């Protein structure tokens, strides 16, 4: 998807320290030439060059390869609706139109997915390219295209590529976007032809960001350097089944049995329904001791450093990915037909990750089968989320565990497996570098997947020097880390997109969903015949006895292998449940009776239960839900953790009049985190300080904020210790990746400790200017309230009447490359913001922030939609930014103000409604 294809939250991919120098040089050249152009040619650079890449939206254009004319109708926000008479023409036109608005973004994206960023941006991207080549997304995508996808899907992908290339024909870089004009001053890069595999590769990037619990797997292992098994278990509590409902409550997983029956999987997989917090020890060979733990700790610490710099596609490097989606049947709506809502929570990016579009056959027939509208990815044909004339669907991330890390014992030219040395599967890759010398690398793979640890010299050294105990193999040449991941096997997700787009009923939908192997997503469904449903598709592995995927496993022991995949007929689904609605918001999919382990790391259900409660409160007593009600639910700002903590915070005698003044803000507060709320600002600062004092200072440096240096307790302690034994450690993580992040896992951690007032977690030593230690829960809460008062005084001023949550909680949108760093002038020209936002972490209106790093917005509802299955023209939608990727287009961020206010746009679908909303019409002629 757009901006974040190059880096998290608007950063260009790569090591930040090295990035700035290169980008600054490039920007200086741009500015110098801009000045020269201004002197020599008047306003040429500022007007002509900028506008040269704007799309033609009126009149006609001849495209070789079309079989008939295609109409492209754009509304006042530049959103296109395409009308064609054949499938191939429809998807060719989609490629052409998306390239008009977003080709630069598409081009950066495909260079990321194929590990070729260095070809565009130079030597600073070599490290990223090495890692991405090791993963081999483009190689898998090519195999997928060659061997797995249907002939029809290939035909559509070819048509789409033909449309993109028709746009590129005869154009120089500056004709495509301003960014290419800037790149042209530092290298001779020229955009290349688009290929069908470029589109397929994007699914791998999406799957990478939605890959499940890999980050938790790393974090749990890193915690073992300072915390014991019981302490780690307390930081990963079990899913609260008694309080927060699962998705599938009256559903099925087997066509024959009909319900969740049976005591265990046939392959011996876990049957305990564990939903969070695996408590095993890392890579332990044949014993339960922490064998090879020194190797594993150091390997994972180094691996995180590598992963941290990998460009993201849709999320924050696998963290913070959420989403809301729910559907309500006609018995509970004012229309008598279903309403479906969806708002995926992804990294804020400019342009938005989504591109709104309608794809319409003038007459639906065997020759032209599509009449669909919704949210697309620029660079891929079809619609990802939306509706057609019969059904609508939404997606949220299921969190299914489809990745495992394996600690591998390396020996000579191979690796140890079941007592024997097996040879690596190796290949050589050549990385071309703009303005520099090409670099060759060797990628090695074990039976568990590519060796990620080969991409960092320090990791190799660690593996060679690491001490191990007798339960693990001898050190030999050392240890490495390999990745097993379902997306590294060719699949059929691209087939699924087209099948979903033309599905006419529940059976079609289920059949289409079964093709969606990666990433595994929660799919909700509604149709015009008043049916609602849910299904969990995906290629989800089964594991041998004793291995639940919660921590890295020993690759040398066959008993930790994957044993297969859950059969599609045994994956959970639900159709027309008696309660009349279905909610998915990353909570547990099934209860404890389900016979397979889907993951050990669900979301904890704060958002999902709040949505369910809002629906129940509306329909109780016969109330009916409207489209406006659905929109209001999407904007719910209620803080679940505030409901738990505030009553206790109000009981504490703080003494200091200034702190008491802040405390009084919480009296009568309704726990709503509106942008103008002073109480929300103060509470969230208190919450942040509670987390820092109770947990943040006790976590290993690998999980804490980079540059945050503390005198910390020795290993395996959380309570008071001898001051002389404390050691100084500095954090290593970027602020938006650190822990404790304050999400709903931490809600559960604190909830579980609330009644244990003397828990060691509540204790902190005296230090610096502090007068004494915190010895219990209320001591720590008091300290957090004091610290929050003075933190906000420094940030917002002493006068609490001027405080507001929105002043702390701001969204900045950064252009994906040239807007990330450099002179203020260019940042001002390309970037937008800030916006003061309502909402918060683990709130339905999920404008996420990382409590370890600060209050700034890290991820957002990347779009919002409400589909009305009674009258599709009364559906509503909004995008985070706008249709255009051209920085000075009227449609660059023309939806953002409305998005920030929670407003939705009319969503025209029928031919008449589209005609009435059309501002510009372009005819593509054969």
PDB file of N, CA, C and O in Angstrom, residues 614-639:
ATOM      1  N   UNK A 614     -22.501  -1.850  22.942  1.00  0.00           N
ATOM      2  CA  UNK A 614     -23.214  -0.753  22.294  1.00  0.00           C
ATOM      3  C   UNK A 614     -24.377  -1.277  21.454  1.00  0.00           C
ATOM      4  O   UNK A 614     -25.469  -0.684  21.435  1.00  0.00           O
ATOM      5  N   UNK A 615     -24.157  -2.377  20.750  1.00  0.00           N
ATOM      6  CA  UNK A 615     -25.231  -2.965  19.941  1.00  0.00           C
ATOM      7  C   UNK A 615     -26.352  -3.458  20.842  1.00  0.00           C
ATOM      8  O   UNK A 615     -27.540  -3.198  20.596  1.00  0.00           O
ATOM      9  N   UNK A 616     -25.970  -4.174  21.912  1.00  0.00           N
ATOM     10  CA  UNK A 616     -26.978  -4.701  22.832  1.00  0.00           C
ATOM     11  C   UNK A 616     -27.799  -3.580  23.469  1.00  0.00           C
ATOM     12  O   UNK A 616     -29.021  -3.695  23.619  1.00  0.00           O
ATOM     13  N   UNK A 617     -27.117  -2.502  23.843  1.00  0.00           N
ATOM     14  CA  UNK A 617     -27.844  -1.403  24.486  1.00  0.00           C
ATOM     15  C   UNK A 617     -28.840  -0.763  23.524  1.00  0.00           C
ATOM     16  O   UNK A 617     -29.873  -0.238  23.948  1.00  0.00           O
ATOM     17  N   UNK A 618     -28.536  -0.811  22.229  1.00  0.00           N
ATOM     18  CA  UNK A 618     -29.426  -0.211  21.232  1.00  0.00           C
ATOM     19  C   UNK A 618     -30.631  -1.097  20.950  1.00  0.00           C
ATOM     20  O   UNK A 618     -31.769  -0.604  20.857  1.00  0.00           O
ATOM     21  N   UNK A 619     -30.392  -2.401  20.821  1.00  0.00           N
ATOM     22  CA  UNK A 619     -31.477  -3.280  20.388  1.00  0.00           C
ATOM     23  C   UNK A 619     -32.298  -3.819  21.558  1.00  0.00           C
ATOM     24  O   UNK A 619     -33.387  -4.353  21.352  1.00  0.00           O
ATOM     25  N   UNK A 620     -31.764  -3.652  22.782  1.00  0.00           N
ATOM     26  CA  UNK A 620     -32.512  -4.143  23.945  1.00  0.00           C
ATOM     27  C   UNK A 620     -33.852  -3.406  24.027  1.00  0.00           C
ATOM     28  O   UNK A 620     -33.916  -2.183  23.943  1.00  0.00           O
ATOM     29  N   UNK A 621     -34.899  -4.125  24.149  1.00  0.00           N
ATOM     30  CA  UNK A 621     -36.217  -3.512  24.204  1.00  0.00           C
ATOM     31  C   UNK A 621     -36.781  -3.209  22.832  1.00  0.00           C
ATOM     32  O   UNK A 621     -37.761  -2.458  22.720  1.00  0.00           O
ATOM     33  N   UNK A 622     -36.144  -3.753  21.794  1.00  0.00           N
ATOM     34  CA  UNK A 622     -36.721  -3.597  20.461  1.00  0.00           C
ATOM     35  C   UNK A 622     -36.207  -2.435  19.659  1.00  0.00           C
ATOM     36  O   UNK A 622     -36.772  -2.102  18.606  1.00  0.00           O
ATOM     37  N   UNK A 623     -35.134  -1.775  20.097  1.00  0.00           N
ATOM     38  CA  UNK A 623     -34.585  -0.675  19.323  1.00  0.00           C
ATOM     39  C   UNK A 623     -34.003  -1.133  17.996  1.00  0.00           C
ATOM     40  O   UNK A 623     -33.621  -2.291  17.829  1.00  0.00           O
ATOM     41  N   UNK A 624     -33.966  -0.225  17.042  1.00  0.00           N
ATOM     42  CA  UNK A 624     -33.464  -0.537  15.708  1.00  0.00           C
ATOM     43  C   UNK A 624     -32.223   0.307  15.413  1.00  0.00           C
ATOM     44  O   UNK A 624     -32.153   1.488  15.769  1.00  0.00           O
ATOM     45  N   UNK A 625     -31.269  -0.289  14.725  1.00  0.00           N
ATOM     46  CA  UNK A 625     -29.995   0.357  14.430  1.00  0.00           C
ATOM     47  C   UNK A 625     -30.027   0.985  13.047  1.00  0.00           C
ATOM     48  O   UNK A 625     -30.489   0.372  12.072  1.00  0.00           O
ATOM     49  N   UNK A 626     -29.530   2.210  12.953  1.00  0.00           N
ATOM     50  CA  UNK A 626     -29.487   2.933  11.684  1.00  0.00           C
ATOM     51  C   UNK A 626     -28.049   3.045  11.190  1.00  0.00           C
ATOM     52  O   UNK A 626     -27.094   2.751  11.919  1.00  0.00           O
ATOM     53  N   UNK A 627     -27.881   3.504   9.964  1.00  0.00           N
ATOM     54  CA  UNK A 627     -26.550   3.788   9.429  1.00  0.00           C
ATOM     55  C   UNK A 627     -25.827   4.799  10.307  1.00  0.00           C
ATOM     56  O   UNK A 627     -24.625   4.669  10.573  1.00  0.00           O
ATOM     57  N   UNK A 628     -26.548   5.799  10.787  1.00  0.00           N
ATOM     58  CA  UNK A 628     -25.953   6.816  11.653  1.00  0.00           C
ATOM     59  C   UNK A 628     -25.515   6.209  12.980  1.00  0.00           C
ATOM     60  O   UNK A 628     -24.472   6.579  13.524  1.00  0.00           O
ATOM     61  N   UNK A 629     -26.288   5.253  13.497  1.00  0.00           N
ATOM     62  CA  UNK A 629     -25.879   4.571  14.724  1.00  0.00           C
ATOM     63  C   UNK A 629     -24.563   3.841  14.515  1.00  0.00           C
ATOM     64  O   UNK A 629     -23.680   3.852  15.395  1.00  0.00           O
ATOM     65  N   UNK A 630     -24.425   3.199  13.363  1.00  0.00           N
ATOM     66  CA  UNK A 630     -23.185   2.473  13.062  1.00  0.00           C
ATOM     67  C   UNK A 630     -22.006   3.444  13.026  1.00  0.00           C
ATOM     68  O   UNK A 630     -20.921   3.150  13.545  1.00  0.00           O
ATOM     69  N   UNK A 631     -22.202   4.592  12.415  1.00  0.00           N
ATOM     70  CA  UNK A 631     -21.143   5.606  12.369  1.00  0.00           C
ATOM     71  C   UNK A 631     -20.777   6.077  13.763  1.00  0.00           C
ATOM     72  O   UNK A 631     -19.580   6.199  14.098  1.00  0.00           O
ATOM     73  N   UNK A 632     -21.766   6.317  14.587  1.00  0.00           N
ATOM     74  CA  UNK A 632     -21.500   6.769  15.947  1.00  0.00           C
ATOM     75  C   UNK A 632     -20.741   5.706  16.751  1.00  0.00           C
ATOM     76  O   UNK A 632     -19.865   6.032  17.567  1.00  0.00           O
ATOM     77  N   UNK A 633     -21.053   4.440  16.524  1.00  0.00           N
ATOM     78  CA  UNK A 633     -20.327   3.373  17.195  1.00  0.00           C
ATOM     79  C   UNK A 633     -18.856   3.383  16.788  1.00  0.00           C
ATOM     80  O   UNK A 633     -17.968   3.155  17.625  1.00  0.00           O
ATOM     81  N   UNK A 634     -18.585   3.627  15.521  1.00  0.00           N
ATOM     82  CA  UNK A 634     -17.202   3.689  15.061  1.00  0.00           C
ATOM     83  C   UNK A 634     -16.426   4.790  15.761  1.00  0.00           C
ATOM     84  O   UNK A 634     -15.194   4.706  15.886  1.00  0.00           O
ATOM     85  N   UNK A 635     -17.117   5.816  16.223  1.00  0.00           N
ATOM     86  CA  UNK A 635     -16.466   6.971  16.844  1.00  0.00           C
ATOM     87  C   UNK A 635     -16.440   6.888  18.364  1.00  0.00           C
ATOM     88  O   UNK A 635     -16.037   7.850  19.023  1.00  0.00           O
ATOM     89  N   UNK A 636     -16.843   5.755  18.924  1.00  0.00           N
ATOM     90  CA  UNK A 636     -16.896   5.637  20.380  1.00  0.00           C
ATOM     91  C   UNK A 636     -15.495   5.780  20.967  1.00  0.00           C
ATOM     92  O   UNK A 636     -14.555   5.066  20.582  1.00  0.00           O
ATOM     93  N   UNK A 637     -15.355   6.681  21.931  1.00  0.00           N
ATOM     94  CA  UNK A 637     -14.049   7.025  22.507  1.00  0.00           C
ATOM     95  C   UNK A 637     -13.872   6.516  23.938  1.00  0.00           C
ATOM     96  O   UNK A 637     -12.927   6.901  24.628  1.00  0.00           O
ATOM     97  N   UNK A 638     -14.767   5.680  24.409  1.00  0.00           N
ATOM     98  CA  UNK A 638     -14.752   5.259  25.802  1.00  0.00           C
ATOM     99  C   UNK A 638     -13.496   4.457  26.125  1.00  0.00           C
ATOM    100  O   UNK A 638     -13.081   3.577  25.371  1.00  0.00           O
ATOM    101  N   UNK A 639     -12.877   4.747  27.266  1.00  0.00           N
ATOM    102  CA  UNK A 639     -11.662   4.071  27.708  1.00  0.00           C
ATOM    103  C   UNK A 639     -12.010   2.997  28.738  1.00  0.00           C
ATOM    104  O   UNK A 639     -12.479   3.305  29.835  1.00  0.00           O
TER     105      UNK A 639
END
